[in-house]
XYZ file of N, CA and C in Angstrom:
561
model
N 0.851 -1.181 0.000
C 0.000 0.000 0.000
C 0.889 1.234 0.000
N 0.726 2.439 -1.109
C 1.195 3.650 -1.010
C 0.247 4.888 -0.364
N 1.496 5.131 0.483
C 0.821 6.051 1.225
C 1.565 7.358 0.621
N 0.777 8.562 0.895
C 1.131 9.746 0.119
C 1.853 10.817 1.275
N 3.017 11.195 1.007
C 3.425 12.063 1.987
C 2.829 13.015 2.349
N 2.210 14.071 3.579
C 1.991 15.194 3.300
C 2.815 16.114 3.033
N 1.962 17.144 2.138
C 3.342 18.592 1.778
C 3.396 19.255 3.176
N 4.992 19.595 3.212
C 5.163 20.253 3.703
C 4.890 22.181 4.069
N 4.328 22.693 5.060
C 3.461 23.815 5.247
C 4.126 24.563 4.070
N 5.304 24.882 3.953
C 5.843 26.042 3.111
C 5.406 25.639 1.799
N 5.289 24.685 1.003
C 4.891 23.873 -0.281
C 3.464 23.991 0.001
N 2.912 23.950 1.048
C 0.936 23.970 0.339
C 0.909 25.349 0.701
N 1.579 26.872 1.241
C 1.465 28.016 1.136
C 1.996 28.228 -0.373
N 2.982 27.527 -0.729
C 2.936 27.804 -2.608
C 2.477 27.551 -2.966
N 1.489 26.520 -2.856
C 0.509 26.219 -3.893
C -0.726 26.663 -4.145
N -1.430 26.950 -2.895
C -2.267 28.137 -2.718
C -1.702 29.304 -3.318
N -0.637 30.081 -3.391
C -0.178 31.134 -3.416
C -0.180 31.218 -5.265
N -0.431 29.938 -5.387
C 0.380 29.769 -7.100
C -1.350 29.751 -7.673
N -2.451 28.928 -6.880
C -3.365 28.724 -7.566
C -4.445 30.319 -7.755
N -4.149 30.925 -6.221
C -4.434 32.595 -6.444
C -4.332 32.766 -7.688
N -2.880 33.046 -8.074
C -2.044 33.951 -8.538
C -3.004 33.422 -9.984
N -2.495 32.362 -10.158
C -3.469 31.833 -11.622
C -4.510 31.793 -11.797
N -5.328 32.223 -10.668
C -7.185 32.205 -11.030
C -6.952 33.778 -11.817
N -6.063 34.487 -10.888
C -6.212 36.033 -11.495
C -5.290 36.571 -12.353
N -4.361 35.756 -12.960
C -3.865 36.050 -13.928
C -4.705 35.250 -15.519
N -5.170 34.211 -15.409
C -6.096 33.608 -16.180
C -7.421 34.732 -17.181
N -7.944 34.852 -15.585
C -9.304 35.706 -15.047
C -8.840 37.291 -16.109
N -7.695 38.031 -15.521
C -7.670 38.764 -16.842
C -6.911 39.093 -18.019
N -6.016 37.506 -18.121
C -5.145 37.326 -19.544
C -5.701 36.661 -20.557
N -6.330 35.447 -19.916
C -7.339 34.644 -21.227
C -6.023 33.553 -21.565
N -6.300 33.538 -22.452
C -4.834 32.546 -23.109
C -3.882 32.606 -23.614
N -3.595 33.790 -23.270
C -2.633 34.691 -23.689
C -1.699 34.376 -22.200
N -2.102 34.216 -21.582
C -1.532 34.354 -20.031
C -0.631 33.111 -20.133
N 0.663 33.424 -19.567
C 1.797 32.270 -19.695
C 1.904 32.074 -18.153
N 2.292 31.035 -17.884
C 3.067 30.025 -16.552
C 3.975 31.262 -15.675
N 4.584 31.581 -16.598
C 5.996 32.954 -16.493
C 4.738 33.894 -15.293
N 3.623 34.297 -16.051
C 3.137 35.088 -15.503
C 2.951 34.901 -14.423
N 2.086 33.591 -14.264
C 1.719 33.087 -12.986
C 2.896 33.145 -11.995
N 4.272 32.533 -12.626
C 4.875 32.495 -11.034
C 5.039 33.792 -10.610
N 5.422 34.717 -11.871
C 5.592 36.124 -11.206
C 5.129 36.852 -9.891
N 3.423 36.745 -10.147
C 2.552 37.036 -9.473
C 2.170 36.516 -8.197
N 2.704 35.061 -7.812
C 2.763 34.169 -6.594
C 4.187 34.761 -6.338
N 4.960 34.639 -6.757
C 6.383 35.310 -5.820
C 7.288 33.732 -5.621
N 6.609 32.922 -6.996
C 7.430 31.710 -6.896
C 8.795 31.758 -7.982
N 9.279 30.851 -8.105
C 9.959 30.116 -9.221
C 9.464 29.580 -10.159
N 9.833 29.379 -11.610
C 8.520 28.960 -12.583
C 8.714 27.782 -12.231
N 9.834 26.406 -11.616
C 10.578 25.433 -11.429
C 9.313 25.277 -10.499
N 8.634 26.102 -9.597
C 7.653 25.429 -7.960
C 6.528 25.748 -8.677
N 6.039 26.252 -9.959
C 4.825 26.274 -10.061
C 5.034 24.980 -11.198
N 5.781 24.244 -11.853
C 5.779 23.089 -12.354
C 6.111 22.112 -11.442
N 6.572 21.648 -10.552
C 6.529 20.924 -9.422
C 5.304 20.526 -9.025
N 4.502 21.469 -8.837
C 3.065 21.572 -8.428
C 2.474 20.880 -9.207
N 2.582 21.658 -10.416
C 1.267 21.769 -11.565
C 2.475 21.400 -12.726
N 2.690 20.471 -13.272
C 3.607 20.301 -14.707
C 3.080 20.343 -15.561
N 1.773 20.441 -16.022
C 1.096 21.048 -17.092
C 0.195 22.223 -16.994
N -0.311 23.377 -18.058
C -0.817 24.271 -17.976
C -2.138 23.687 -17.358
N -2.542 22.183 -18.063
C -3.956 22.038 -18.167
C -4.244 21.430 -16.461
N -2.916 20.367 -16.097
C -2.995 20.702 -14.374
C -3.657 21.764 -13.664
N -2.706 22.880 -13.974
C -3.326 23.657 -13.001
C -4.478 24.048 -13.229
N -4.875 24.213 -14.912
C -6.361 24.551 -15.002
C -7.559 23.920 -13.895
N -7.148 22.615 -14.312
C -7.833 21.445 -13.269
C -7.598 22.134 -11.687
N -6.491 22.233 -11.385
C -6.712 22.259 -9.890
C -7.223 23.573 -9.325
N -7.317 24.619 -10.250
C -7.896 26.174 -9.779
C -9.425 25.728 -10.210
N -10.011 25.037 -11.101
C -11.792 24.662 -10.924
C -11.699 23.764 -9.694
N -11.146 22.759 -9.159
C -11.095 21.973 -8.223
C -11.166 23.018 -6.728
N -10.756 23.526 -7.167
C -10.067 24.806 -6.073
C -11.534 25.787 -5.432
N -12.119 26.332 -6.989
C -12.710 27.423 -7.376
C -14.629 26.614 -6.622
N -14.277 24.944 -6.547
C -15.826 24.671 -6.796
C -15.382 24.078 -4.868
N -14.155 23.768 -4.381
C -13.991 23.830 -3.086
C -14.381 25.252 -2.249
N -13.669 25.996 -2.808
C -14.677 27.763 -2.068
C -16.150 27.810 -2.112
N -16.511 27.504 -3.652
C -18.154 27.534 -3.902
C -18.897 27.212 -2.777
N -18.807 25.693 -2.672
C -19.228 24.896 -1.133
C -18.843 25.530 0.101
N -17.578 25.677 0.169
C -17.299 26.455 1.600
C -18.498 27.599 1.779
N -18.451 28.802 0.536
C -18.740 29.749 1.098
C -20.561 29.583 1.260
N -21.123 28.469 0.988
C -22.561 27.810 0.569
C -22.895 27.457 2.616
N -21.697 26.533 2.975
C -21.947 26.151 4.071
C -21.693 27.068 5.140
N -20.937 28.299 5.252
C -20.686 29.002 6.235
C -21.727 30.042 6.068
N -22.888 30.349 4.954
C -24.443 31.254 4.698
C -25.002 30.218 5.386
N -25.087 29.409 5.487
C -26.071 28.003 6.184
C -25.573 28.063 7.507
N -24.320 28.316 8.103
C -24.021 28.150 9.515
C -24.248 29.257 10.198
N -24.365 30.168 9.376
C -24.647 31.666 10.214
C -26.069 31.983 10.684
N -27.070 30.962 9.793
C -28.114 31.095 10.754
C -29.393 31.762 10.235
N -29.037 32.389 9.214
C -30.056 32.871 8.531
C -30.322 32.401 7.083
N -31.603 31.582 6.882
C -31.727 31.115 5.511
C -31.822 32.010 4.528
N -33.099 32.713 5.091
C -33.386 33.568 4.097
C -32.461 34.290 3.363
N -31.990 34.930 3.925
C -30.462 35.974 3.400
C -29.349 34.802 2.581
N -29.184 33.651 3.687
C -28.253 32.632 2.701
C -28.930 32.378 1.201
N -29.954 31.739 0.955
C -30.081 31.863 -0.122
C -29.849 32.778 -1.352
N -30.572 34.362 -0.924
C -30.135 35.459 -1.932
C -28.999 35.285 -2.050
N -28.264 35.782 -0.864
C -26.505 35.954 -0.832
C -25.739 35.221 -1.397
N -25.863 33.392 -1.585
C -24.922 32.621 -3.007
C -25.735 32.762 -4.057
N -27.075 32.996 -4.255
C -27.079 33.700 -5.741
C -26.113 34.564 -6.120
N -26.720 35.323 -5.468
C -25.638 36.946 -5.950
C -24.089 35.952 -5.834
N -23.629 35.731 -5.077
C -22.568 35.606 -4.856
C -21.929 34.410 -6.032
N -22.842 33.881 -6.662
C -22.396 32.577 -7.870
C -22.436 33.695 -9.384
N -23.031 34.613 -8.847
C -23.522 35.439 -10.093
C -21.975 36.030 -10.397
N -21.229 36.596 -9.448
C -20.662 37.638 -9.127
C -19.286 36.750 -9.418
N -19.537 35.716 -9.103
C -17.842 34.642 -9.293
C -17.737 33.978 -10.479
N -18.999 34.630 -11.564
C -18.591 33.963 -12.796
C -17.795 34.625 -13.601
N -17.248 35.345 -13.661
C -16.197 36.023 -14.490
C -14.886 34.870 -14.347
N -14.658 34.594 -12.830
C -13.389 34.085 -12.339
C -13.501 32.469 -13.186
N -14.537 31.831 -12.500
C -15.063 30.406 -13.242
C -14.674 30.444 -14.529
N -15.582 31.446 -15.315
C -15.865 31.011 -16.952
C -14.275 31.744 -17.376
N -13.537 32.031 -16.769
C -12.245 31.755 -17.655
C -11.512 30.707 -17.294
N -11.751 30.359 -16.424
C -11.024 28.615 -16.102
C -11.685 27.791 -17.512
N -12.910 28.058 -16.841
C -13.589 27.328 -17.819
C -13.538 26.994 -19.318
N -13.370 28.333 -19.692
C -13.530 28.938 -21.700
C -11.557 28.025 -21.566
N -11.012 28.746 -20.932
C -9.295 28.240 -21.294
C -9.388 26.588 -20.913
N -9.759 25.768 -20.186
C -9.907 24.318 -20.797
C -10.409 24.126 -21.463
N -11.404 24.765 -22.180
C -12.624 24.169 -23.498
C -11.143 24.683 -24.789
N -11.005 25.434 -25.001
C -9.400 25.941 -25.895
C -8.488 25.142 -26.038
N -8.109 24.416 -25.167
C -7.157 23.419 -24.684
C -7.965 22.206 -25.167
N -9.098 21.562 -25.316
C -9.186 20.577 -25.750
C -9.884 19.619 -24.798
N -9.776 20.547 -23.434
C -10.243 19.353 -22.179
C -11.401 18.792 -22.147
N -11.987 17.670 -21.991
C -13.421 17.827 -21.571
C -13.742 18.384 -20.510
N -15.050 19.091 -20.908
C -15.592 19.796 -19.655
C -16.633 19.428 -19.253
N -16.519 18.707 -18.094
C -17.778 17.535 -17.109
C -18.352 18.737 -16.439
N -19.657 19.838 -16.173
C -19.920 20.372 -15.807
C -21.324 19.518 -14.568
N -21.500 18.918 -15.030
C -22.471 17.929 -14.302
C -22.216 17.710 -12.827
N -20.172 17.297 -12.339
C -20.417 17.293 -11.084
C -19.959 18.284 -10.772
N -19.832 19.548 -11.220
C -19.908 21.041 -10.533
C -21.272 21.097 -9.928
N -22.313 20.782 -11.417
C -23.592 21.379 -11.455
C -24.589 20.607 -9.942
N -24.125 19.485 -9.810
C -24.565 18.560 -8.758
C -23.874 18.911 -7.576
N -22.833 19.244 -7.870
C -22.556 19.755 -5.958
C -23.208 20.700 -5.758
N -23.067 21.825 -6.812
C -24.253 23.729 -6.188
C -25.632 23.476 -6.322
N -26.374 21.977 -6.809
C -27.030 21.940 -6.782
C -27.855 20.844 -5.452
N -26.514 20.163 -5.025
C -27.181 19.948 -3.250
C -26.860 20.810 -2.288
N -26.311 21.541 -2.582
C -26.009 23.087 -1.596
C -27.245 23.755 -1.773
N -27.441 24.097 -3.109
C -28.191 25.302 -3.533
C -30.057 24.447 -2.929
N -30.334 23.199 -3.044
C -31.512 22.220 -2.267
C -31.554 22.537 -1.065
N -30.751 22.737 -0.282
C -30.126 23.047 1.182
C -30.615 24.796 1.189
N -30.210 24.984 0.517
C -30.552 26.737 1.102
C -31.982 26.961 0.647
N -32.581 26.144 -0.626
C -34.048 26.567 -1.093
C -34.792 26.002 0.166
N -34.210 24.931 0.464
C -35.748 24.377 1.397
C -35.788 25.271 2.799
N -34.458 25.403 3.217
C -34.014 26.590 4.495
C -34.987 27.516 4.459
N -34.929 27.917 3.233
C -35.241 29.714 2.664
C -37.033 29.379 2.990
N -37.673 28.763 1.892
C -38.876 28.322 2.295
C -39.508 27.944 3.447
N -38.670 27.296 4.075
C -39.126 26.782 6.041
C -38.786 28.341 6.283
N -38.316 29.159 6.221
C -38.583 30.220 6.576
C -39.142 31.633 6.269
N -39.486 30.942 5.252
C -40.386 32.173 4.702
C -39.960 32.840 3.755
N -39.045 32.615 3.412
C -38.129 34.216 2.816
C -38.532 34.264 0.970
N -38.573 32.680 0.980
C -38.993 32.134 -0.839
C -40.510 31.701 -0.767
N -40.818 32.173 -1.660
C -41.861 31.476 -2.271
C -42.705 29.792 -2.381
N -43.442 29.437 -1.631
C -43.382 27.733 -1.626
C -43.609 27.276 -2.893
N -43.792 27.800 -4.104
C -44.172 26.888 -5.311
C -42.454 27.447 -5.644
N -41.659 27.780 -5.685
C -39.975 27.416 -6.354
C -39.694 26.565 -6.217
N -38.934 25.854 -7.499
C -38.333 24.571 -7.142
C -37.028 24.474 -7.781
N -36.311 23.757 -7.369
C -34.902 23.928 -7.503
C -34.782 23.931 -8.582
N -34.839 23.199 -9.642
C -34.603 23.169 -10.983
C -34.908 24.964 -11.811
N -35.502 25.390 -11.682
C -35.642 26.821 -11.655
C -34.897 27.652 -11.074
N -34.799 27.881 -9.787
C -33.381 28.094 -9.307
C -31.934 27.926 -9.948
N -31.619 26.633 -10.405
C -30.355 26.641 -11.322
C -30.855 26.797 -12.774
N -31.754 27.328 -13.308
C -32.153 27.601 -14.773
C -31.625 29.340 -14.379
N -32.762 29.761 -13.892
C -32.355 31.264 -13.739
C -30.767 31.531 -13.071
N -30.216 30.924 -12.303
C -29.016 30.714 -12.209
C -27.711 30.959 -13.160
N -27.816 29.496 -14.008
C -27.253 29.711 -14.755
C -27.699 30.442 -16.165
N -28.621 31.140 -16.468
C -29.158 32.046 -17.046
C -27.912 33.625 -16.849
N -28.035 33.404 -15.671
C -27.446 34.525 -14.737
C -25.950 35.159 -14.943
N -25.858 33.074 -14.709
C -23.989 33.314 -14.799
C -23.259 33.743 -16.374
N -24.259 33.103 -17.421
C -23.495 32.898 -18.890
C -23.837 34.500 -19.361
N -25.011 35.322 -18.418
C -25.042 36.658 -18.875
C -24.131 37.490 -18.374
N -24.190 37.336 -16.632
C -23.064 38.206 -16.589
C -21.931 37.967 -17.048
N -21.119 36.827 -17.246
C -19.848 36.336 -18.292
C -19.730 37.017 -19.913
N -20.844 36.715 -20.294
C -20.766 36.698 -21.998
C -20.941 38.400 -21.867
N -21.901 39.118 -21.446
C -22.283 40.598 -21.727
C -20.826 41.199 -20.687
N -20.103 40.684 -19.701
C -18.908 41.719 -19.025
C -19.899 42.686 -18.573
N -20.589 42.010 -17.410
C -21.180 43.241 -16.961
C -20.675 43.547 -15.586
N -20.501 45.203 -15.956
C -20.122 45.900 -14.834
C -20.952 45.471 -13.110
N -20.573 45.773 -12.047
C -20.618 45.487 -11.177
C -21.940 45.259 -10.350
N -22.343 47.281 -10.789
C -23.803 48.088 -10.971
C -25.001 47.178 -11.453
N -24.786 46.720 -12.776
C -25.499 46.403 -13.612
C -25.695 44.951 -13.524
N -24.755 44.424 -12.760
C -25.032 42.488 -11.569
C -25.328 42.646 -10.762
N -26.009 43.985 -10.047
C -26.284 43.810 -8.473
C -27.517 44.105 -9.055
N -28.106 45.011 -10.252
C -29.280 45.224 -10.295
C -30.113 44.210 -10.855
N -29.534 43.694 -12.031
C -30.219 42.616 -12.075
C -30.609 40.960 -11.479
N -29.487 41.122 -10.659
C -29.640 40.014 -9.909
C -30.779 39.942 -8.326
N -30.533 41.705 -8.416
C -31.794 41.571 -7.402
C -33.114 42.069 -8.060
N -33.083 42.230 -9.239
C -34.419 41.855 -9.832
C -34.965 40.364 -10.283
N -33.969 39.646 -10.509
C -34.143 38.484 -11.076
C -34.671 37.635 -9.267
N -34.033 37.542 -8.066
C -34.042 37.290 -7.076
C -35.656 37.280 -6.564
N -36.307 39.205 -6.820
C -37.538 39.357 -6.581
C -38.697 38.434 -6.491
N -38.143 37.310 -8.123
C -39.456 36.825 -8.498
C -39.328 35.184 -7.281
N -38.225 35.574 -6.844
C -38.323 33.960 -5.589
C -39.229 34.435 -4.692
N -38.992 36.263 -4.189
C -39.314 35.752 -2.343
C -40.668 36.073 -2.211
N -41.247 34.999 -1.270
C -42.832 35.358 -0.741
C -42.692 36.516 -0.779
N -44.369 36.389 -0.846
C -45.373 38.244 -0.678
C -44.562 38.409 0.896
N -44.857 39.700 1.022
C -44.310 40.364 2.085
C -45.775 40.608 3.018
């Protein structure tokens, strides 16, 4: 049986440091964006960001791996704080608002050739996102005839608009809390 060493603390602070650096050098180079760049921007060696990651399409992989580990985090700590109602709006908006970062991970593996399995993204935000609808409803905040499948329609409705149109900041907060409106119970 092989057992896997753990990295050592200074090696998983580079690698974090490296997968940053590449969500946001990605996020606004496109594919144009080289390795070079990335280590620049982490404060590595290009030698520790291939160590890590020895292919471009690696790291692609491990910043969505990365990108859909936060998703959940930040899904379960709106759920631990106690308030449904608000959790629900708040990872809307908040999935709305992180698609810029996503859909260039995303668009630069589809370029590359990768397959792109969106299914078990779409199935994890979508037992999170079950979790906050039924919350939201036991408490009032949604509407009782919504049902999840609607939820990730208008969703991802949401995400491929604010992505594809580059919409300013203004113009995702407004429509997302218009689009939001049509969830919550009468008042």
């Amino acid at each position: 049986m092989t057992t896997t060493k753990p990295m050592r603390a200074d090696a998983r602070r580079n690698r974090a440091r490296i997968l940053a650096a590449a969500e946001e050098v990605f996020a606004e180079r496109g594919t144009s964006a080289s390795t070079e760049e990335v280590a620049a921007r982490a404060g590595v060696a290009i030698g520790t960001v291939f160590r890590h990651f020895p292919t471009k399409h690696a790291l692609l992989t491990a910043i969505m791996k990365d990108l859909r580990r936060r998703l959940v985090a930040e899904a379960e700590t709106l759920i631990a704080d106690g308030d449904p109602g608000s959790a629900f709006f708040d990872y809307f908006a908040f999935l709305v608002g992180s698609s810029a970062r996503i859909g260039a991970v995303v668009s630069l593996l589809a370029e590359e050739g990768a397959p792109i399995e969106p299914g078990e993204q779409i199935m994890a935000l979508s037992e999170v996102f079950g979790t906050l609808l039924e919350a939201a409803r036991e408490a009032g905040a949604v509407r009782p005839d919504v049902r999840l499948d609607e939820v990730m329609a208008v969703l991802t409705a949401a995400t491929h608009g604010a992505l594809a149109g580059g919409w300013p900041d203004d113009l995702r907060h407004r429509t997302v809390t218009r689009l939001l409106d049509g969830f919550r119970a009468a008042r």
